Amino acid sequence: MMLVFTALLALTALVAGGEVGHNQILEFPAVSNANYVSFKPGFSDLAGLTVCAWLQKSYPDDRRYWLSYAVPGNDNEIIVGEGLAGRYIFDLRRSQFGTVEVGAPVNEWVHLCTAWDSESGVATISVNGEVKATKENYQKGEKIRGGGYLVIGQEQDSQGGNFDANQAFVGKIYNLNIWDYGLNSTQIAYLYGSGFCGYGSTEVEPIISWADILKEDKAGDTAVVKGTCIDLKDPSVGKILRFPPQSQASTASFLQYTPDFGADELAAFSICTWFFKTYADQARYFFSYAESGMTNSIIIGEQATLGFWVSGYKLLTDIVLDQQRWYHLCFTWGSEGVSAIYVDGVKVKEGTMAVGRTKKAGGVVVIGQKQDSVGGGYDANQAFAGSLYNLNMFNIKLSDEEVAKLYGEGTFCEMVPDEMWEAGHVVISYSDLFAQPTQGDAVFESGEEAWRHGAPHCSGEDLDEDAHKEDCWKTEEETRYEVRI
């Protein structure tokens, strides 16, 4: 029968390099019978089966199959794919069933699982964690024969070959695993809920893992490409970008970067960061983006109060941020003009500015200075003094819910959610900035150096837990600057 586990499922942390195959995607780039992965898995007869994978198809038509298993005398021992458009099918020993039309969008990731148990005769097809089709008395008492060929990307019409290009899968596959028993609906929902970039594990390991598949030869133009998942062993994690305090602020300290927006222009953006100030001046800015003909394309900072500027238009709050305290800040804008400012996950100002404008690619981002010419024209009286952490820029106007999720209830350790990476919404990541050289006395710091400047004193193994402790937020550098009237 299908195994039931309640407390036995555990989420494996997403650690770069900790799982072979993480962020490695199989790409089948074109309609062809030459693109596939084929091997003999060597398992014995099976009385149960589950196949799960993330799929992104790049074809508009139907009747394409991404997994087939053939044995002597039966080239249709197992087939998984798409029958009519938007209808997923599971064919076991020449007996097929499928879903109603549930949608199979082009160029979007979908999580698909097929499961079968011989003893009960129950089989299911699940899409994005939900059971969409159930078949009872399905091949009850039968077994899947061992000794066959498993092919990824093609449907076999003879054992190990005789492929038809019109049935070939075209697109990308990620994290394909095969178990020798039928996972239940709770387990399948858990695997989906673990996310594209996560690793959901089961008590019983798969008999064929994604790492096993990636080790096999790739035929034709089949290739392994890098995905969009964040690397949590990225050296930027836990590193504070620190700028000298007000008494030492100068035009020499900054970080400069020319981002790749992935498009000619942006019709929306959001910029979020953790922020810590060591100044009391009226006007200091920590982010600026200048493009040809528009040096004030984007400016973020304080001009008496917290605000930001887009194409020369401004949105100001009535908030003056305190010194020696960490805040989470988000600034959002769309070309329809609706803009917002968030402090610690809460919207504090909304308004309309820069209607119909866009942000053209090819400009220069400077962290720590306001640009009065592209890549320069700095003023020491406007130079940022303080620290930043986990600054990211997105190519969408974040919703209230998305901003709150980034704030993460103040843990400081919250990472950008997987779905934002998967959708390609991160156009400047903190790791991108960390990879750039800092100038002057700007520096990425961790440990005691960062803590003296007010970084959270998270020294334990569980950063999320430690970040809620009072001692975690202890500031050791106590210099406060007098507010100038």
PDB file of N, CA, C and O in Angstrom, residues 185-255:
ATOM      1  N   SER A 185      -0.527  11.527  -1.226  1.00  0.00           N
ATOM      2  CA  SER A 185      -0.784  12.921  -1.624  1.00  0.00           C
ATOM      3  C   SER A 185      -0.118  13.917  -0.680  1.00  0.00           C
ATOM      4  O   SER A 185       0.312  14.999  -1.123  1.00  0.00           O
ATOM      5  N   THR A 186      -0.008  13.573   0.610  1.00  0.00           N
ATOM      6  CA  THR A 186       0.645  14.471   1.564  1.00  0.00           C
ATOM      7  C   THR A 186       2.126  14.617   1.248  1.00  0.00           C
ATOM      8  O   THR A 186       2.686  15.723   1.275  1.00  0.00           O
ATOM      9  N   GLN A 187       2.758  13.510   0.936  1.00  0.00           N
ATOM     10  CA  GLN A 187       4.181  13.559   0.602  1.00  0.00           C
ATOM     11  C   GLN A 187       4.431  14.336  -0.687  1.00  0.00           C
ATOM     12  O   GLN A 187       5.377  15.121  -0.788  1.00  0.00           O
ATOM     13  N   ILE A 188       3.567  14.121  -1.669  1.00  0.00           N
ATOM     14  CA  ILE A 188       3.730  14.824  -2.941  1.00  0.00           C
ATOM     15  C   ILE A 188       3.519  16.319  -2.760  1.00  0.00           C
ATOM     16  O   ILE A 188       4.271  17.140  -3.307  1.00  0.00           O
ATOM     17  N   ALA A 189       2.504  16.688  -1.973  1.00  0.00           N
ATOM     18  CA  ALA A 189       2.272  18.104  -1.697  1.00  0.00           C
ATOM     19  C   ALA A 189       3.465  18.719  -0.979  1.00  0.00           C
ATOM     20  O   ALA A 189       3.837  19.873  -1.219  1.00  0.00           O
ATOM     21  N   TYR A 190       4.088  17.932  -0.096  1.00  0.00           N
ATOM     22  CA  TYR A 190       5.263  18.414   0.621  1.00  0.00           C
ATOM     23  C   TYR A 190       6.427  18.669  -0.342  1.00  0.00           C
ATOM     24  O   TYR A 190       7.121  19.686  -0.238  1.00  0.00           O
ATOM     25  N   LEU A 191       6.639  17.740  -1.265  1.00  0.00           N
ATOM     26  CA  LEU A 191       7.732  17.919  -2.226  1.00  0.00           C
ATOM     27  C   LEU A 191       7.529  19.188  -3.043  1.00  0.00           C
ATOM     28  O   LEU A 191       8.470  19.951  -3.276  1.00  0.00           O
ATOM     29  N   TYR A 192       6.298  19.414  -3.478  1.00  0.00           N
ATOM     30  CA  TYR A 192       6.004  20.642  -4.229  1.00  0.00           C
ATOM     31  C   TYR A 192       6.200  21.865  -3.338  1.00  0.00           C
ATOM     32  O   TYR A 192       6.812  22.863  -3.752  1.00  0.00           O
ATOM     33  N   GLY A 193       5.689  21.787  -2.111  1.00  0.00           N
ATOM     34  CA  GLY A 193       5.792  22.914  -1.202  1.00  0.00           C
ATOM     35  C   GLY A 193       7.211  23.242  -0.789  1.00  0.00           C
ATOM     36  O   GLY A 193       7.490  24.361  -0.355  1.00  0.00           O
ATOM     37  N   SER A 194       8.114  22.284  -0.923  1.00  0.00           N
ATOM     38  CA  SER A 194       9.525  22.553  -0.608  1.00  0.00           C
ATOM     39  C   SER A 194      10.135  23.539  -1.581  1.00  0.00           C
ATOM     40  O   SER A 194      11.183  24.122  -1.311  1.00  0.00           O
ATOM     41  N   GLY A 195       9.474  23.706  -2.730  1.00  0.00           N
ATOM     42  CA  GLY A 195       9.914  24.726  -3.673  1.00  0.00           C
ATOM     43  C   GLY A 195      10.862  24.226  -4.737  1.00  0.00           C
ATOM     44  O   GLY A 195      11.549  23.216  -4.581  1.00  0.00           O
ATOM     45  N   PHE A 196      10.901  24.943  -5.815  1.00  0.00           N
ATOM     46  CA  PHE A 196      11.766  24.617  -6.939  1.00  0.00           C
ATOM     47  C   PHE A 196      13.225  24.578  -6.513  1.00  0.00           C
ATOM     48  O   PHE A 196      13.992  23.714  -6.933  1.00  0.00           O
ATOM     49  N   CYS A 197      13.618  25.511  -5.673  1.00  0.00           N
ATOM     50  CA  CYS A 197      15.026  25.607  -5.278  1.00  0.00           C
ATOM     51  C   CYS A 197      15.359  24.793  -4.036  1.00  0.00           C
ATOM     52  O   CYS A 197      16.510  24.719  -3.633  1.00  0.00           O
ATOM     53  N   GLY A 198      14.361  24.194  -3.406  1.00  0.00           N
ATOM     54  CA  GLY A 198      14.604  23.412  -2.206  1.00  0.00           C
ATOM     55  C   GLY A 198      14.732  21.937  -2.517  1.00  0.00           C
ATOM     56  O   GLY A 198      14.535  21.489  -3.649  1.00  0.00           O
ATOM     57  N   TYR A 199      15.092  21.187  -1.494  1.00  0.00           N
ATOM     58  CA  TYR A 199      15.142  19.734  -1.609  1.00  0.00           C
ATOM     59  C   TYR A 199      14.220  19.149  -0.552  1.00  0.00           C
ATOM     60  O   TYR A 199      14.531  19.165   0.632  1.00  0.00           O
ATOM     61  N   GLY A 200      13.054  18.651  -0.989  1.00  0.00           N
ATOM     62  CA  GLY A 200      12.206  17.923  -0.070  1.00  0.00           C
ATOM     63  C   GLY A 200      12.645  16.468  -0.080  1.00  0.00           C
ATOM     64  O   GLY A 200      12.826  15.872  -1.140  1.00  0.00           O
ATOM     65  N   SER A 201      12.826  15.891   1.081  1.00  0.00           N
ATOM     66  CA  SER A 201      13.307  14.515   1.147  1.00  0.00           C
ATOM     67  C   SER A 201      12.223  13.603   1.695  1.00  0.00           C
ATOM     68  O   SER A 201      11.288  14.048   2.365  1.00  0.00           O
ATOM     69  N   THR A 202      12.340  12.314   1.434  1.00  0.00           N
ATOM     70  CA  THR A 202      11.427  11.308   1.956  1.00  0.00           C
ATOM     71  C   THR A 202      12.218  10.330   2.814  1.00  0.00           C
ATOM     72  O   THR A 202      13.439  10.227   2.697  1.00  0.00           O
ATOM     73  N   GLU A 203      11.508   9.598   3.666  1.00  0.00           N
ATOM     74  CA  GLU A 203      12.178   8.635   4.542  1.00  0.00           C
ATOM     75  C   GLU A 203      12.928   7.587   3.728  1.00  0.00           C
ATOM     76  O   GLU A 203      14.035   7.193   4.071  1.00  0.00           O
ATOM     77  N   VAL A 204      12.316   7.139   2.642  1.00  0.00           N
ATOM     78  CA  VAL A 204      12.955   6.158   1.763  1.00  0.00           C
ATOM     79  C   VAL A 204      13.495   6.908   0.546  1.00  0.00           C
ATOM     80  O   VAL A 204      12.755   7.591  -0.152  1.00  0.00           O
ATOM     81  N   GLU A 205      14.775   6.778   0.295  1.00  0.00           N
ATOM     82  CA  GLU A 205      15.408   7.493  -0.803  1.00  0.00           C
ATOM     83  C   GLU A 205      14.912   6.977  -2.152  1.00  0.00           C
ATOM     84  O   GLU A 205      14.525   5.806  -2.271  1.00  0.00           O
ATOM     85  N   PRO A 206      14.929   7.811  -3.184  1.00  0.00           N
ATOM     86  CA  PRO A 206      14.558   7.338  -4.517  1.00  0.00           C
ATOM     87  C   PRO A 206      15.543   6.298  -5.032  1.00  0.00           C
ATOM     88  O   PRO A 206      16.726   6.311  -4.674  1.00  0.00           O
ATOM     89  N   ILE A 207      15.049   5.404  -5.870  1.00  0.00           N
ATOM     90  CA  ILE A 207      15.954   4.405  -6.450  1.00  0.00           C
ATOM     91  C   ILE A 207      16.745   4.995  -7.615  1.00  0.00           C
ATOM     92  O   ILE A 207      17.811   4.491  -7.974  1.00  0.00           O
ATOM     93  N   ILE A 208      16.205   6.044  -8.216  1.00  0.00           N
ATOM     94  CA  ILE A 208      16.930   6.802  -9.241  1.00  0.00           C
ATOM     95  C   ILE A 208      16.816   8.265  -8.865  1.00  0.00           C
ATOM     96  O   ILE A 208      15.718   8.824  -8.827  1.00  0.00           O
ATOM     97  N   SER A 209      17.932   8.885  -8.557  1.00  0.00           N
ATOM     98  CA  SER A 209      17.930  10.285  -8.132  1.00  0.00           C
ATOM     99  C   SER A 209      18.305  11.192  -9.290  1.00  0.00           C
ATOM    100  O   SER A 209      18.816  10.748 -10.329  1.00  0.00           O
ATOM    101  N   TRP A 210      18.068  12.474  -9.087  1.00  0.00           N
ATOM    102  CA  TRP A 210      18.450  13.471 -10.091  1.00  0.00           C
ATOM    103  C   TRP A 210      19.962  13.430 -10.332  1.00  0.00           C
ATOM    104  O   TRP A 210      20.420  13.554 -11.475  1.00  0.00           O
ATOM    105  N   ALA A 211      20.716  13.235  -9.273  1.00  0.00           N
ATOM    106  CA  ALA A 211      22.171  13.140  -9.431  1.00  0.00           C
ATOM    107  C   ALA A 211      22.545  11.942 -10.301  1.00  0.00           C
ATOM    108  O   ALA A 211      23.470  12.026 -11.127  1.00  0.00           O
ATOM    109  N   ASP A 212      21.832  10.823 -10.140  1.00  0.00           N
ATOM    110  CA  ASP A 212      22.097   9.642 -10.973  1.00  0.00           C
ATOM    111  C   ASP A 212      21.871   9.957 -12.450  1.00  0.00           C
ATOM    112  O   ASP A 212      22.658   9.568 -13.313  1.00  0.00           O
ATOM    113  N   ILE A 213      20.782  10.642 -12.745  1.00  0.00           N
ATOM    114  CA  ILE A 213      20.434  10.950 -14.135  1.00  0.00           C
ATOM    115  C   ILE A 213      21.465  11.874 -14.761  1.00  0.00           C
ATOM    116  O   ILE A 213      21.874  11.690 -15.918  1.00  0.00           O
ATOM    117  N   LEU A 214      21.901  12.878 -14.003  1.00  0.00           N
ATOM    118  CA  LEU A 214      22.858  13.835 -14.550  1.00  0.00           C
ATOM    119  C   LEU A 214      24.211  13.208 -14.859  1.00  0.00           C
ATOM    120  O   LEU A 214      24.978  13.738 -15.670  1.00  0.00           O
ATOM    121  N   LYS A 215      24.510  12.088 -14.238  1.00  0.00           N
ATOM    122  CA  LYS A 215      25.784  11.410 -14.501  1.00  0.00           C
ATOM    123  C   LYS A 215      25.793  10.690 -15.845  1.00  0.00           C
ATOM    124  O   LYS A 215      26.862  10.365 -16.377  1.00  0.00           O
ATOM    125  N   GLU A 216      24.604  10.433 -16.396  1.00  0.00           N
ATOM    126  CA  GLU A 216      24.527   9.685 -17.652  1.00  0.00           C
ATOM    127  C   GLU A 216      24.867  10.562 -18.853  1.00  0.00           C
ATOM    128  O   GLU A 216      24.799  11.787 -18.785  1.00  0.00           O
ATOM    129  N   ASP A 217      25.237   9.911 -19.961  1.00  0.00           N
ATOM    130  CA  ASP A 217      25.576  10.636 -21.184  1.00  0.00           C
ATOM    131  C   ASP A 217      24.358  11.363 -21.740  1.00  0.00           C
ATOM    132  O   ASP A 217      23.227  10.857 -21.686  1.00  0.00           O
ATOM    133  N   LYS A 218      24.591  12.550 -22.298  1.00  0.00           N
ATOM    134  CA  LYS A 218      23.537  13.340 -22.915  1.00  0.00           C
ATOM    135  C   LYS A 218      23.698  13.295 -24.426  1.00  0.00           C
ATOM    136  O   LYS A 218      24.753  13.647 -24.955  1.00  0.00           O
ATOM    137  N   ALA A 219      22.663  12.854 -25.121  1.00  0.00           N
ATOM    138  CA  ALA A 219      22.741  12.698 -26.574  1.00  0.00           C
ATOM    139  C   ALA A 219      22.302  13.975 -27.279  1.00  0.00           C
ATOM    140  O   ALA A 219      21.503  14.759 -26.770  1.00  0.00           O
ATOM    141  N   GLY A 220      22.832  14.167 -28.495  1.00  0.00           N
ATOM    142  CA  GLY A 220      22.446  15.299 -29.321  1.00  0.00           C
ATOM    143  C   GLY A 220      22.809  16.624 -28.681  1.00  0.00           C
ATOM    144  O   GLY A 220      23.916  16.798 -28.162  1.00  0.00           O
ATOM    145  N   ASP A 221      21.836  17.546 -28.681  1.00  0.00           N
ATOM    146  CA  ASP A 221      22.060  18.877 -28.109  1.00  0.00           C
ATOM    147  C   ASP A 221      21.563  18.982 -26.670  1.00  0.00           C
ATOM    148  O   ASP A 221      21.470  20.091 -26.124  1.00  0.00           O
ATOM    149  N   THR A 222      21.232  17.857 -26.073  1.00  0.00           N
ATOM    150  CA  THR A 222      20.832  17.873 -24.667  1.00  0.00           C
ATOM    151  C   THR A 222      21.991  18.425 -23.834  1.00  0.00           C
ATOM    152  O   THR A 222      23.141  18.027 -24.012  1.00  0.00           O
ATOM    153  N   ALA A 223      21.670  19.347 -22.934  1.00  0.00           N
ATOM    154  CA  ALA A 223      22.737  19.999 -22.170  1.00  0.00           C
ATOM    155  C   ALA A 223      22.292  20.249 -20.740  1.00  0.00           C
ATOM    156  O   ALA A 223      21.101  20.339 -20.444  1.00  0.00           O
ATOM    157  N   VAL A 224      23.263  20.357 -19.853  1.00  0.00           N
ATOM    158  CA  VAL A 224      23.013  20.767 -18.475  1.00  0.00           C
ATOM    159  C   VAL A 224      23.285  22.260 -18.383  1.00  0.00           C
ATOM    160  O   VAL A 224      24.376  22.725 -18.731  1.00  0.00           O
ATOM    161  N   VAL A 225      22.275  23.014 -17.952  1.00  0.00           N
ATOM    162  CA  VAL A 225      22.417  24.465 -17.826  1.00  0.00           C
ATOM    163  C   VAL A 225      22.169  24.873 -16.379  1.00  0.00           C
ATOM    164  O   VAL A 225      21.509  24.164 -15.615  1.00  0.00           O
ATOM    165  N   LYS A 226      22.698  26.023 -16.010  1.00  0.00           N
ATOM    166  CA  LYS A 226      22.556  26.518 -14.641  1.00  0.00           C
ATOM    167  C   LYS A 226      21.183  27.136 -14.453  1.00  0.00           C
ATOM    168  O   LYS A 226      20.688  27.865 -15.307  1.00  0.00           O
ATOM    169  N   GLY A 227      20.564  26.850 -13.314  1.00  0.00           N
ATOM    170  CA  GLY A 227      19.273  27.415 -12.996  1.00  0.00           C
ATOM    171  C   GLY A 227      19.393  28.763 -12.315  1.00  0.00           C
ATOM    172  O   GLY A 227      20.458  29.379 -12.278  1.00  0.00           O
ATOM    173  N   THR A 228      18.274  29.220 -11.742  1.00  0.00           N
ATOM    174  CA  THR A 228      18.222  30.552 -11.147  1.00  0.00           C
ATOM    175  C   THR A 228      18.158  30.527  -9.629  1.00  0.00           C
ATOM    176  O   THR A 228      17.884  31.541  -9.000  1.00  0.00           O
ATOM    177  N   CYS A 229      18.430  29.377  -9.017  1.00  0.00           N
ATOM    178  CA  CYS A 229      18.344  29.288  -7.559  1.00  0.00           C
ATOM    179  C   CYS A 229      19.530  29.997  -6.905  1.00  0.00           C
ATOM    180  O   CYS A 229      20.663  29.936  -7.410  1.00  0.00           O
ATOM    181  N   ILE A 230      19.250  30.636  -5.790  1.00  0.00           N
ATOM    182  CA  ILE A 230      20.316  31.321  -5.064  1.00  0.00           C
ATOM    183  C   ILE A 230      21.260  30.298  -4.422  1.00  0.00           C
ATOM    184  O   ILE A 230      20.857  29.205  -4.052  1.00  0.00           O
ATOM    185  N   ASP A 231      22.493  30.687  -4.320  1.00  0.00           N
ATOM    186  CA  ASP A 231      23.523  29.849  -3.715  1.00  0.00           C
ATOM    187  C   ASP A 231      23.716  30.303  -2.271  1.00  0.00           C
ATOM    188  O   ASP A 231      24.283  31.362  -2.014  1.00  0.00           O
ATOM    189  N   LEU A 232      23.239  29.502  -1.305  1.00  0.00           N
ATOM    190  CA  LEU A 232      23.310  29.927   0.084  1.00  0.00           C
ATOM    191  C   LEU A 232      24.706  29.820   0.682  1.00  0.00           C
ATOM    192  O   LEU A 232      24.923  30.256   1.803  1.00  0.00           O
ATOM    193  N   LYS A 233      25.640  29.262  -0.047  1.00  0.00           N
ATOM    194  CA  LYS A 233      27.024  29.323   0.416  1.00  0.00           C
ATOM    195  C   LYS A 233      27.765  30.455  -0.266  1.00  0.00           C
ATOM    196  O   LYS A 233      28.982  30.543  -0.190  1.00  0.00           O
ATOM    197  N   ASP A 234      27.002  31.297  -0.928  1.00  0.00           N
ATOM    198  CA  ASP A 234      27.537  32.522  -1.487  1.00  0.00           C
ATOM    199  C   ASP A 234      28.247  33.291  -0.366  1.00  0.00           C
ATOM    200  O   ASP A 234      27.700  33.456   0.721  1.00  0.00           O
ATOM    201  N   PRO A 235      29.472  33.751  -0.597  1.00  0.00           N
ATOM    202  CA  PRO A 235      30.223  34.411   0.476  1.00  0.00           C
ATOM    203  C   PRO A 235      29.626  35.728   0.948  1.00  0.00           C
ATOM    204  O   PRO A 235      30.064  36.274   1.953  1.00  0.00           O
ATOM    205  N   SER A 236      28.605  36.260   0.226  1.00  0.00           N
ATOM    206  CA  SER A 236      28.000  37.519   0.666  1.00  0.00           C
ATOM    207  C   SER A 236      27.088  37.326   1.863  1.00  0.00           C
ATOM    208  O   SER A 236      26.770  38.292   2.566  1.00  0.00           O
ATOM    209  N   VAL A 237      26.649  36.078   2.113  1.00  0.00           N
ATOM    210  CA  VAL A 237      25.720  35.825   3.209  1.00  0.00           C
ATOM    211  C   VAL A 237      26.397  36.163   4.538  1.00  0.00           C
ATOM    212  O   VAL A 237      27.474  35.660   4.850  1.00  0.00           O
ATOM    213  N   GLY A 238      25.767  37.037   5.318  1.00  0.00           N
ATOM    214  CA  GLY A 238      26.309  37.432   6.612  1.00  0.00           C
ATOM    215  C   GLY A 238      27.326  38.550   6.556  1.00  0.00           C
ATOM    216  O   GLY A 238      27.854  38.957   7.594  1.00  0.00           O
ATOM    217  N   LYS A 239      27.613  39.066   5.357  1.00  0.00           N
ATOM    218  CA  LYS A 239      28.599  40.142   5.218  1.00  0.00           C
ATOM    219  C   LYS A 239      27.880  41.489   5.112  1.00  0.00           C
ATOM    220  O   LYS A 239      27.044  41.699   4.231  1.00  0.00           O
ATOM    221  N   ILE A 240      28.224  42.412   5.999  1.00  0.00           N
ATOM    222  CA  ILE A 240      27.632  43.742   6.045  1.00  0.00           C
ATOM    223  C   ILE A 240      28.456  44.685   5.170  1.00  0.00           C
ATOM    224  O   ILE A 240      29.682  44.699   5.255  1.00  0.00           O
ATOM    225  N   LEU A 241      27.804  45.474   4.326  1.00  0.00           N
ATOM    226  CA  LEU A 241      28.504  46.491   3.537  1.00  0.00           C
ATOM    227  C   LEU A 241      28.560  47.763   4.380  1.00  0.00           C
ATOM    228  O   LEU A 241      27.552  48.447   4.582  1.00  0.00           O
ATOM    229  N   ARG A 242      29.741  48.062   4.880  1.00  0.00           N
ATOM    230  CA  ARG A 242      29.922  49.136   5.852  1.00  0.00           C
ATOM    231  C   ARG A 242      30.621  50.338   5.223  1.00  0.00           C
ATOM    232  O   ARG A 242      31.625  50.187   4.527  1.00  0.00           O
ATOM    233  N   PHE A 243      30.065  51.524   5.506  1.00  0.00           N
ATOM    234  CA  PHE A 243      30.658  52.787   5.071  1.00  0.00           C
ATOM    235  C   PHE A 243      31.072  53.581   6.315  1.00  0.00           C
ATOM    236  O   PHE A 243      30.472  53.428   7.378  1.00  0.00           O
ATOM    237  N   PRO A 244      32.092  54.430   6.199  1.00  0.00           N
ATOM    238  CA  PRO A 244      32.556  55.190   7.361  1.00  0.00           C
ATOM    239  C   PRO A 244      31.445  56.057   7.950  1.00  0.00           C
ATOM    240  O   PRO A 244      30.535  56.483   7.238  1.00  0.00           O
ATOM    241  N   PRO A 245      31.502  56.327   9.270  1.00  0.00           N
ATOM    242  CA  PRO A 245      30.490  57.185   9.902  1.00  0.00           C
ATOM    243  C   PRO A 245      30.608  58.626   9.421  1.00  0.00           C
ATOM    244  O   PRO A 245      31.526  58.982   8.678  1.00  0.00           O
ATOM    245  N   GLN A 246      29.664  59.448   9.853  1.00  0.00           N
ATOM    246  CA  GLN A 246      29.554  60.825   9.367  1.00  0.00           C
ATOM    247  C   GLN A 246      30.867  61.592   9.437  1.00  0.00           C
ATOM    248  O   GLN A 246      31.230  62.318   8.504  1.00  0.00           O
ATOM    249  N   SER A 247      31.602  61.434  10.537  1.00  0.00           N
ATOM    250  CA  SER A 247      32.837  62.206  10.712  1.00  0.00           C
ATOM    251  C   SER A 247      33.904  61.850   9.693  1.00  0.00           C
ATOM    252  O   SER A 247      34.837  62.626   9.472  1.00  0.00           O
ATOM    253  N   GLN A 248      33.772  60.668   9.049  1.00  0.00           N
ATOM    254  CA  GLN A 248      34.768  60.231   8.082  1.00  0.00           C
ATOM    255  C   GLN A 248      34.191  60.072   6.662  1.00  0.00           C
ATOM    256  O   GLN A 248      34.866  59.551   5.780  1.00  0.00           O
ATOM    257  N   ALA A 249      32.953  60.478   6.479  1.00  0.00           N
ATOM    258  CA  ALA A 249      32.318  60.313   5.165  1.00  0.00           C
ATOM    259  C   ALA A 249      33.049  61.132   4.111  1.00  0.00           C
ATOM    260  O   ALA A 249      33.450  62.272   4.355  1.00  0.00           O
ATOM    261  N   SER A 250      33.212  60.510   2.925  1.00  0.00           N
ATOM    262  CA  SER A 250      33.905  61.199   1.844  1.00  0.00           C
ATOM    263  C   SER A 250      33.424  60.666   0.509  1.00  0.00           C
ATOM    264  O   SER A 250      32.685  59.675   0.444  1.00  0.00           O
ATOM    265  N   THR A 251      33.871  61.290  -0.562  1.00  0.00           N
ATOM    266  CA  THR A 251      33.504  60.840  -1.916  1.00  0.00           C
ATOM    267  C   THR A 251      34.309  59.628  -2.348  1.00  0.00           C
ATOM    268  O   THR A 251      34.055  59.063  -3.408  1.00  0.00           O
ATOM    269  N   ALA A 252      35.267  59.208  -1.512  1.00  0.00           N
ATOM    270  CA  ALA A 252      36.151  58.107  -1.909  1.00  0.00           C
ATOM    271  C   ALA A 252      35.557  56.735  -1.623  1.00  0.00           C
ATOM    272  O   ALA A 252      36.049  55.724  -2.132  1.00  0.00           O
ATOM    273  N   SER A 253      34.496  56.680  -0.801  1.00  0.00           N
ATOM    274  CA  SER A 253      33.965  55.384  -0.355  1.00  0.00           C
ATOM    275  C   SER A 253      32.656  55.071  -1.080  1.00  0.00           C
ATOM    276  O   SER A 253      31.649  55.765  -0.900  1.00  0.00           O
ATOM    277  N   PHE A 254      32.682  54.028  -1.890  1.00  0.00           N
ATOM    278  CA  PHE A 254      31.497  53.649  -2.660  1.00  0.00           C
ATOM    279  C   PHE A 254      31.702  52.286  -3.298  1.00  0.00           C
ATOM    280  O   PHE A 254      32.802  51.719  -3.280  1.00  0.00           O
ATOM    281  N   LEU A 255      30.638  51.758  -3.874  1.00  0.00           N
ATOM    282  CA  LEU A 255      30.682  50.555  -4.699  1.00  0.00           C
ATOM    283  C   LEU A 255      29.947  50.883  -5.989  1.00  0.00           C
ATOM    284  O   LEU A 255      28.807  51.353  -5.958  1.00  0.00           O
TER     285      LEU A 255
END
